[in-house]
């Protein structure tokens, strides 16, 4: 089956969630213990995670989940053109120059843009309009991310040529079930690959970062010496003034939408470390981690376990049976090859350019049919 044209599924003018994946070339493990070269490249996972933090702080895109393995990585991204619309021209120019800086410091980090650098962008209406679109364009995020990792690795290895295997794969997530399943699939990737046994041991994943932050937030706060009011911080979840106070998951989208109490709207981030403070699921962070843990235990080899009598509330609320749930999170890429969601929801979606319906395999339809 021919690959769907990217422009048929992705429109930076729309709020859209995607599961994206990129794999290294030639089957080499260029982010881990590579059996071909005999070298260990685990440190390159830090490169990717650091770039993700930078992009999350500047793009108009929410990073909700990620997992970095030895020869590929997964992300769940949500384009937020509504947040970009809240930024004035100066902010748009500043953010772009933090992504594509004209000057960098000794560590290669972007330097604060000068007024003249900002003026070169914000003085041209066509340029500023194009950059607004780029800031909420997932293709630009992936293009720049892969380009920088590839260039750095090729320079280190003193080689030329492709580092990644073709273009990245992108699957739109059209409903809450798809976003939940896609996020769980990504967060459990290391466990499914037998690289880690628990969520806590799943290095370079959003699940591990959320657990680190949850643990820190539940630890008793140490007594701090008295300081002047202008040096105190009252919210460590959003403050970036102190590296010690910064949460490990500060660059990730919060989990809970808080629909009962949150006001409608884009909710631009107050911390400057992520695009927005708007969650992506109608459950708490604790409930999401409990669901991850429950799902991981059902899938662990040699640990058949027993389905609990009382299933997690989220499964009941979404009307997902345990069998269907475990099937779609274990085989997400096979069940949803082009677009992800319940078949009846996908049937209402159309491609962006030609308006055609998306194909849903008979296998996928039968899975959801058995669950009805």
Tab-separated table of N, CA, C and O in Angstrom, residues 126-209:
chain	number	residue	atom	x	y	z
A	126	UNK	N	5.641	38.743	5.219
A	126	UNK	CA	5.587	37.402	4.636
A	126	UNK	C	6.468	36.429	5.418
A	126	UNK	O	6.112	35.260	5.612
A	127	UNK	N	7.611	36.908	5.896
A	127	UNK	CA	8.520	36.056	6.667
A	127	UNK	C	7.909	35.669	8.002
A	127	UNK	O	7.957	34.502	8.405
A	128	UNK	N	7.334	36.648	8.685
A	128	UNK	CA	6.756	36.363	9.999
A	128	UNK	C	5.566	35.421	9.871
A	128	UNK	O	5.340	34.557	10.718
A	129	UNK	N	4.793	35.549	8.788
A	129	UNK	CA	3.650	34.651	8.569
A	129	UNK	C	4.126	33.228	8.309
A	129	UNK	O	3.533	32.257	8.807
A	130	UNK	N	5.202	33.092	7.547
A	130	UNK	CA	5.745	31.757	7.254
A	130	UNK	C	6.298	31.106	8.516
A	130	UNK	O	6.090	29.913	8.757
A	131	UNK	N	6.979	31.891	9.340
A	131	UNK	CA	7.565	31.347	10.560
A	131	UNK	C	6.478	30.958	11.559
A	131	UNK	O	6.613	29.965	12.286
A	132	UNK	N	5.383	31.697	11.606
A	132	UNK	CA	4.250	31.316	12.467
A	132	UNK	C	3.771	29.907	12.127
A	132	UNK	O	3.494	29.088	13.012
A	133	UNK	N	3.671	29.629	10.833
A	133	UNK	CA	3.248	28.290	10.406
A	133	UNK	C	4.290	27.239	10.774
A	133	UNK	O	3.945	26.136	11.202
A	134	UNK	N	5.551	27.575	10.616
A	134	UNK	CA	6.614	26.610	10.939
A	134	UNK	C	6.594	26.237	12.425
A	134	UNK	O	6.865	25.090	12.774
A	135	UNK	N	6.285	27.195	13.284
A	135	UNK	CA	6.348	26.956	14.717
A	135	UNK	C	5.304	25.951	15.189
A	135	UNK	O	5.467	25.337	16.248
A	136	UNK	N	4.228	25.766	14.428
A	136	UNK	CA	3.227	24.755	14.791
A	136	UNK	C	3.219	23.589	13.806
A	136	UNK	O	2.268	22.808	13.765
A	137	UNK	N	4.298	23.477	13.031
A	137	UNK	CA	4.388	22.446	12.001
A	137	UNK	C	5.259	21.287	12.491
A	137	UNK	O	6.465	21.438	12.696
A	138	UNK	N	4.650	20.133	12.690
A	138	UNK	CA	5.372	18.958	13.188
A	138	UNK	C	6.451	18.508	12.193
A	138	UNK	O	7.489	17.985	12.598
A	139	UNK	N	6.232	18.725	10.915
A	139	UNK	CA	7.258	18.385	9.921
A	139	UNK	C	8.537	19.193	10.145
A	139	UNK	O	9.652	18.668	9.990
A	140	UNK	N	8.397	20.464	10.511
A	140	UNK	CA	9.579	21.287	10.779
A	140	UNK	C	10.277	20.821	12.053
A	140	UNK	O	11.509	20.818	12.134
A	141	UNK	N	9.503	20.470	13.062
A	141	UNK	CA	10.099	19.921	14.305
A	141	UNK	C	10.964	18.716	13.978
A	141	UNK	O	12.131	18.645	14.366
A	142	UNK	N	10.394	17.741	13.244
A	142	UNK	CA	11.106	16.511	12.945
A	142	UNK	C	12.257	16.744	11.972
A	142	UNK	O	13.324	16.120	12.080
A	143	UNK	N	12.049	17.621	11.027
A	143	UNK	CA	13.103	17.929	10.055
A	143	UNK	C	14.350	18.463	10.756
A	143	UNK	O	15.468	17.996	10.503
A	144	UNK	N	14.161	19.446	11.641
A	144	UNK	CA	15.296	20.055	12.320
A	144	UNK	C	15.903	19.108	13.358
A	144	UNK	O	17.122	19.067	13.535
A	145	UNK	N	15.053	18.356	14.057
A	145	UNK	CA	15.552	17.406	15.055
A	145	UNK	C	16.441	16.360	14.404
A	145	UNK	O	17.584	16.132	14.831
A	146	UNK	N	15.940	15.705	13.376
A	146	UNK	CA	16.716	14.659	12.707
A	146	UNK	C	17.965	15.218	12.032
A	146	UNK	O	19.028	14.577	12.023
A	147	UNK	N	17.826	16.407	11.464
A	147	UNK	CA	18.971	17.026	10.789
A	147	UNK	C	20.109	17.278	11.763
A	147	UNK	O	21.274	16.961	11.471
A	148	UNK	N	19.788	17.794	12.945
A	148	UNK	CA	20.845	18.138	13.900
A	148	UNK	C	21.500	16.899	14.509
A	148	UNK	O	22.709	16.865	14.709
A	149	UNK	N	20.689	15.896	14.791
A	149	UNK	CA	21.260	14.658	15.330
A	149	UNK	C	22.139	13.993	14.281
A	149	UNK	O	23.242	13.518	14.571
A	150	UNK	N	21.664	13.965	13.039
A	150	UNK	CA	22.425	13.327	11.959
A	150	UNK	C	23.743	14.051	11.711
A	150	UNK	O	24.802	13.417	11.567
A	151	UNK	N	23.694	15.381	11.655
A	151	UNK	CA	24.921	16.140	11.388
A	151	UNK	C	25.944	15.950	12.503
A	151	UNK	O	27.138	15.782	12.237
A	152	UNK	N	25.470	15.964	13.748
A	152	UNK	CA	26.391	15.813	14.878
A	152	UNK	C	27.012	14.419	14.901
A	152	UNK	O	28.223	14.265	15.133
A	153	UNK	N	26.188	13.394	14.655
A	153	UNK	CA	26.699	12.019	14.665
A	153	UNK	C	27.645	11.772	13.498
A	153	UNK	O	28.702	11.134	13.661
A	154	UNK	N	27.283	12.261	12.301
A	154	UNK	CA	28.150	12.059	11.133
A	154	UNK	C	29.494	12.772	11.303
A	154	UNK	O	30.541	12.263	10.897
A	155	UNK	N	29.451	13.961	11.917
A	155	UNK	CA	30.699	14.677	12.159
A	155	UNK	C	31.577	13.909	13.143
A	155	UNK	O	32.788	13.793	12.956
A	156	UNK	N	30.943	13.372	14.181
A	156	UNK	CA	31.685	12.603	15.178
A	156	UNK	C	32.296	11.344	14.557
A	156	UNK	O	33.434	10.971	14.858
A	157	UNK	N	31.541	10.675	13.667
A	157	UNK	CA	32.011	9.433	13.042
A	157	UNK	C	32.852	9.685	11.798
A	157	UNK	O	33.380	8.728	11.211
A	158	UNK	N	32.944	10.976	11.389
A	158	UNK	CA	33.699	11.348	10.188
A	158	UNK	C	33.197	10.587	8.961
A	158	UNK	O	33.965	9.996	8.206
A	159	UNK	N	31.860	10.594	8.803
A	159	UNK	CA	31.240	9.939	7.651
A	159	UNK	C	30.231	10.886	7.011
A	159	UNK	O	29.863	11.913	7.583
A	160	UNK	N	29.803	10.513	5.819
A	160	UNK	CA	28.753	11.254	5.128
A	160	UNK	C	27.626	10.291	4.788
A	160	UNK	O	27.780	9.078	4.854
A	161	UNK	N	26.472	10.842	4.430
A	161	UNK	CA	25.355	9.996	4.013
A	161	UNK	C	24.214	10.018	5.007
A	161	UNK	O	24.222	10.758	5.998
A	162	UNK	N	23.214	9.184	4.737
A	162	UNK	CA	22.003	9.156	5.555
A	162	UNK	C	22.273	8.553	6.938
A	162	UNK	O	22.922	7.524	7.060
A	163	UNK	N	21.761	9.226	7.954
A	163	UNK	CA	21.827	8.701	9.316
A	163	UNK	C	20.505	8.052	9.686
A	163	UNK	O	20.467	7.037	10.362
A	164	UNK	N	19.397	8.657	9.205
A	164	UNK	CA	18.069	8.111	9.454
A	164	UNK	C	17.542	7.402	8.210
A	164	UNK	O	17.882	7.750	7.083
A	165	UNK	N	16.700	6.416	8.453
A	165	UNK	CA	16.148	5.575	7.401
A	165	UNK	C	14.931	6.257	6.781
A	165	UNK	O	13.814	6.106	7.244
A	166	UNK	N	15.162	7.018	5.724
A	166	UNK	CA	14.063	7.680	5.040
A	166	UNK	C	13.401	8.738	5.905
A	166	UNK	O	13.934	9.220	6.890
A	167	UNK	N	12.173	9.106	5.537
A	167	UNK	CA	11.454	10.134	6.272
A	167	UNK	C	10.808	9.540	7.522
A	167	UNK	O	10.617	8.321	7.620
A	168	UNK	N	10.478	10.385	8.445
A	168	UNK	CA	9.848	9.914	9.673
A	168	UNK	C	8.416	9.466	9.393
A	168	UNK	O	7.771	9.934	8.451
A	169	UNK	N	7.912	8.571	10.224
A	169	UNK	CA	6.540	8.100	10.102
A	169	UNK	C	5.644	8.927	11.008
A	169	UNK	O	6.004	9.220	12.157
A	170	UNK	N	4.487	9.329	10.513
A	170	UNK	CA	3.552	10.130	11.297
A	170	UNK	C	2.154	9.553	11.175
A	170	UNK	O	1.659	9.339	10.064
A	171	UNK	N	1.516	9.279	12.311
A	171	UNK	CA	0.165	8.745	12.336
A	171	UNK	C	-0.711	9.687	13.179
A	171	UNK	O	-0.454	9.869	14.373
A	172	UNK	N	-1.724	10.332	12.578
A	172	UNK	CA	-2.592	11.221	13.359
A	172	UNK	C	-3.432	10.445	14.366
A	172	UNK	O	-3.896	9.343	14.079
A	173	UNK	N	-3.603	11.024	15.544
A	173	UNK	CA	-4.405	10.436	16.622
A	173	UNK	C	-5.685	11.258	16.717
A	173	UNK	O	-5.660	12.403	17.167
A	174	UNK	N	-6.803	10.680	16.301
A	174	UNK	CA	-8.005	11.478	16.067
A	174	UNK	C	-8.990	11.508	17.221
A	174	UNK	O	-9.965	12.253	17.171
A	175	UNK	N	-8.787	10.693	18.265
A	175	UNK	CA	-9.702	10.730	19.395
A	175	UNK	C	-8.950	10.425	20.685
A	175	UNK	O	-7.759	10.113	20.670
A	176	UNK	N	-9.650	10.536	21.814
A	176	UNK	CA	-9.007	10.356	23.115
A	176	UNK	C	-8.449	8.947	23.274
A	176	UNK	O	-7.381	8.753	23.856
A	177	UNK	N	-9.172	7.957	22.751
A	177	UNK	CA	-8.693	6.583	22.847
A	177	UNK	C	-7.350	6.417	22.135
A	177	UNK	O	-6.441	5.763	22.651
A	178	UNK	N	-7.242	7.037	20.955
A	178	UNK	CA	-5.997	6.927	20.184
A	178	UNK	C	-4.852	7.648	20.876
A	178	UNK	O	-3.719	7.154	20.900
A	179	UNK	N	-5.124	8.811	21.442
A	179	UNK	CA	-4.079	9.557	22.153
A	179	UNK	C	-3.611	8.774	23.373
A	179	UNK	O	-2.409	8.665	23.648
A	180	UNK	N	-4.562	8.195	24.109
A	180	UNK	CA	-4.202	7.402	25.283
A	180	UNK	C	-3.398	6.168	24.878
A	180	UNK	O	-2.332	5.892	25.445
A	181	UNK	N	-3.894	5.415	23.889
A	181	UNK	CA	-3.201	4.198	23.455
A	181	UNK	C	-1.827	4.516	22.880
A	181	UNK	O	-0.845	3.812	23.140
A	182	UNK	N	-1.728	5.605	22.081
A	182	UNK	CA	-0.448	5.988	21.504
A	182	UNK	C	0.561	6.376	22.566
A	182	UNK	O	1.736	6.014	22.491
A	183	UNK	N	0.102	7.096	23.581
A	183	UNK	CA	0.992	7.513	24.662
A	183	UNK	C	1.489	6.316	25.469
A	183	UNK	O	2.674	6.219	25.803
A	184	UNK	N	0.580	5.392	25.784
A	184	UNK	CA	0.969	4.200	26.530
A	184	UNK	C	1.918	3.345	25.697
A	184	UNK	O	2.918	2.818	26.203
A	185	UNK	N	1.625	3.193	24.421
A	185	UNK	CA	2.504	2.430	23.519
A	185	UNK	C	3.919	2.995	23.531
A	185	UNK	O	4.912	2.251	23.628
A	186	UNK	N	4.031	4.311	23.460
A	186	UNK	CA	5.346	4.953	23.459
A	186	UNK	C	6.039	4.752	24.801
A	186	UNK	O	7.206	4.350	24.864
A	187	UNK	N	5.329	4.998	25.900
A	187	UNK	CA	5.940	4.909	27.220
A	187	UNK	C	6.354	3.494	27.601
A	187	UNK	O	7.234	3.308	28.451
A	188	UNK	N	5.724	2.484	26.995
A	188	UNK	CA	6.061	1.096	27.329
A	188	UNK	C	7.023	0.459	26.329
A	188	UNK	O	7.294	-0.738	26.400
A	189	UNK	N	7.568	1.258	25.419
A	189	UNK	CA	8.420	0.694	24.372
A	189	UNK	C	9.634	-0.042	24.903
A	189	UNK	O	9.998	-1.111	24.398
A	190	UNK	N	10.291	0.488	25.923
A	190	UNK	CA	11.489	-0.168	26.441
A	190	UNK	C	11.148	-1.466	27.149
A	190	UNK	O	11.911	-2.441	27.096
A	191	UNK	N	9.983	-1.512	27.796
A	191	UNK	CA	9.556	-2.743	28.459
A	191	UNK	C	9.205	-3.798	27.421
A	191	UNK	O	9.580	-4.963	27.550
A	192	UNK	N	8.501	-3.408	26.380
A	192	UNK	CA	8.140	-4.352	25.314
A	192	UNK	C	9.376	-4.879	24.593
A	192	UNK	O	9.402	-6.013	24.127
A	193	UNK	N	10.423	-4.050	24.513
A	193	UNK	CA	11.652	-4.464	23.829
A	193	UNK	C	12.598	-5.221	24.760
A	193	UNK	O	13.723	-5.555	24.366
A	194	UNK	N	12.143	-5.489	25.993
A	194	UNK	CA	12.942	-6.197	27.000
A	194	UNK	C	14.226	-5.452	27.347
A	194	UNK	O	15.241	-6.057	27.711
A	195	UNK	N	14.192	-4.144	27.217
A	195	UNK	CA	15.325	-3.310	27.596
A	195	UNK	C	15.219	-2.922	29.064
A	195	UNK	O	16.223	-2.720	29.738
A	196	UNK	N	13.984	-2.800	29.561
A	196	UNK	CA	13.741	-2.443	30.956
A	196	UNK	C	12.632	-3.312	31.509
A	196	UNK	O	11.775	-3.804	30.765
A	197	UNK	N	12.637	-3.496	32.833
A	197	UNK	CA	11.610	-4.305	33.472
A	197	UNK	C	10.500	-3.462	34.080
A	197	UNK	O	9.385	-3.934	34.230
A	198	UNK	N	10.825	-2.240	34.453
A	198	UNK	CA	9.841	-1.370	35.093
A	198	UNK	C	9.855	0.008	34.449
A	198	UNK	O	10.795	0.378	33.732
A	199	UNK	N	8.831	0.788	34.748
A	199	UNK	CA	8.749	2.154	34.239
A	199	UNK	C	9.896	3.005	34.768
A	199	UNK	O	10.459	3.828	34.046
A	200	UNK	N	10.242	2.791	36.048
A	200	UNK	CA	11.316	3.566	36.652
A	200	UNK	C	12.652	3.320	35.970
A	200	UNK	O	13.522	4.191	35.940
A	201	UNK	N	12.827	2.110	35.417
A	201	UNK	CA	14.084	1.739	34.775
A	201	UNK	C	14.079	2.043	33.277
A	201	UNK	O	15.079	1.784	32.589
A	202	UNK	N	12.991	2.582	32.771
A	202	UNK	CA	12.877	2.876	31.340
A	202	UNK	C	13.547	4.212	31.036
A	202	UNK	O	12.903	5.266	30.995
A	203	UNK	N	14.857	4.154	30.833
A	203	UNK	CA	15.629	5.380	30.606
A	203	UNK	C	15.189	6.101	29.342
A	203	UNK	O	14.833	5.480	28.338
A	204	UNK	N	15.254	7.414	29.399
A	204	UNK	CA	14.942	8.278	28.268
A	204	UNK	C	13.518	8.063	27.759
A	204	UNK	O	13.287	7.882	26.556
A	205	UNK	N	12.575	8.050	28.684
A	205	UNK	CA	11.152	8.003	28.343
A	205	UNK	C	10.415	9.074	29.131
A	205	UNK	O	10.861	9.490	30.208
A	206	UNK	N	9.284	9.496	28.620
A	206	UNK	CA	8.453	10.467	29.338
A	206	UNK	C	7.915	9.864	30.624
A	206	UNK	O	7.755	10.575	31.631
A	207	UNK	N	7.653	8.550	30.635
A	207	UNK	CA	7.160	7.902	31.852
A	207	UNK	C	8.176	8.041	32.973
A	207	UNK	O	7.826	8.364	34.122
A	208	UNK	N	9.447	7.801	32.676
A	208	UNK	CA	10.488	7.915	33.694
A	208	UNK	C	10.587	9.346	34.207
A	208	UNK	O	10.730	9.576	35.418
A	209	UNK	N	10.497	10.326	33.320
A	209	UNK	CA	10.573	11.723	33.746
A	209	UNK	C	9.390	12.092	34.637
A	209	UNK	O	9.539	12.812	35.617
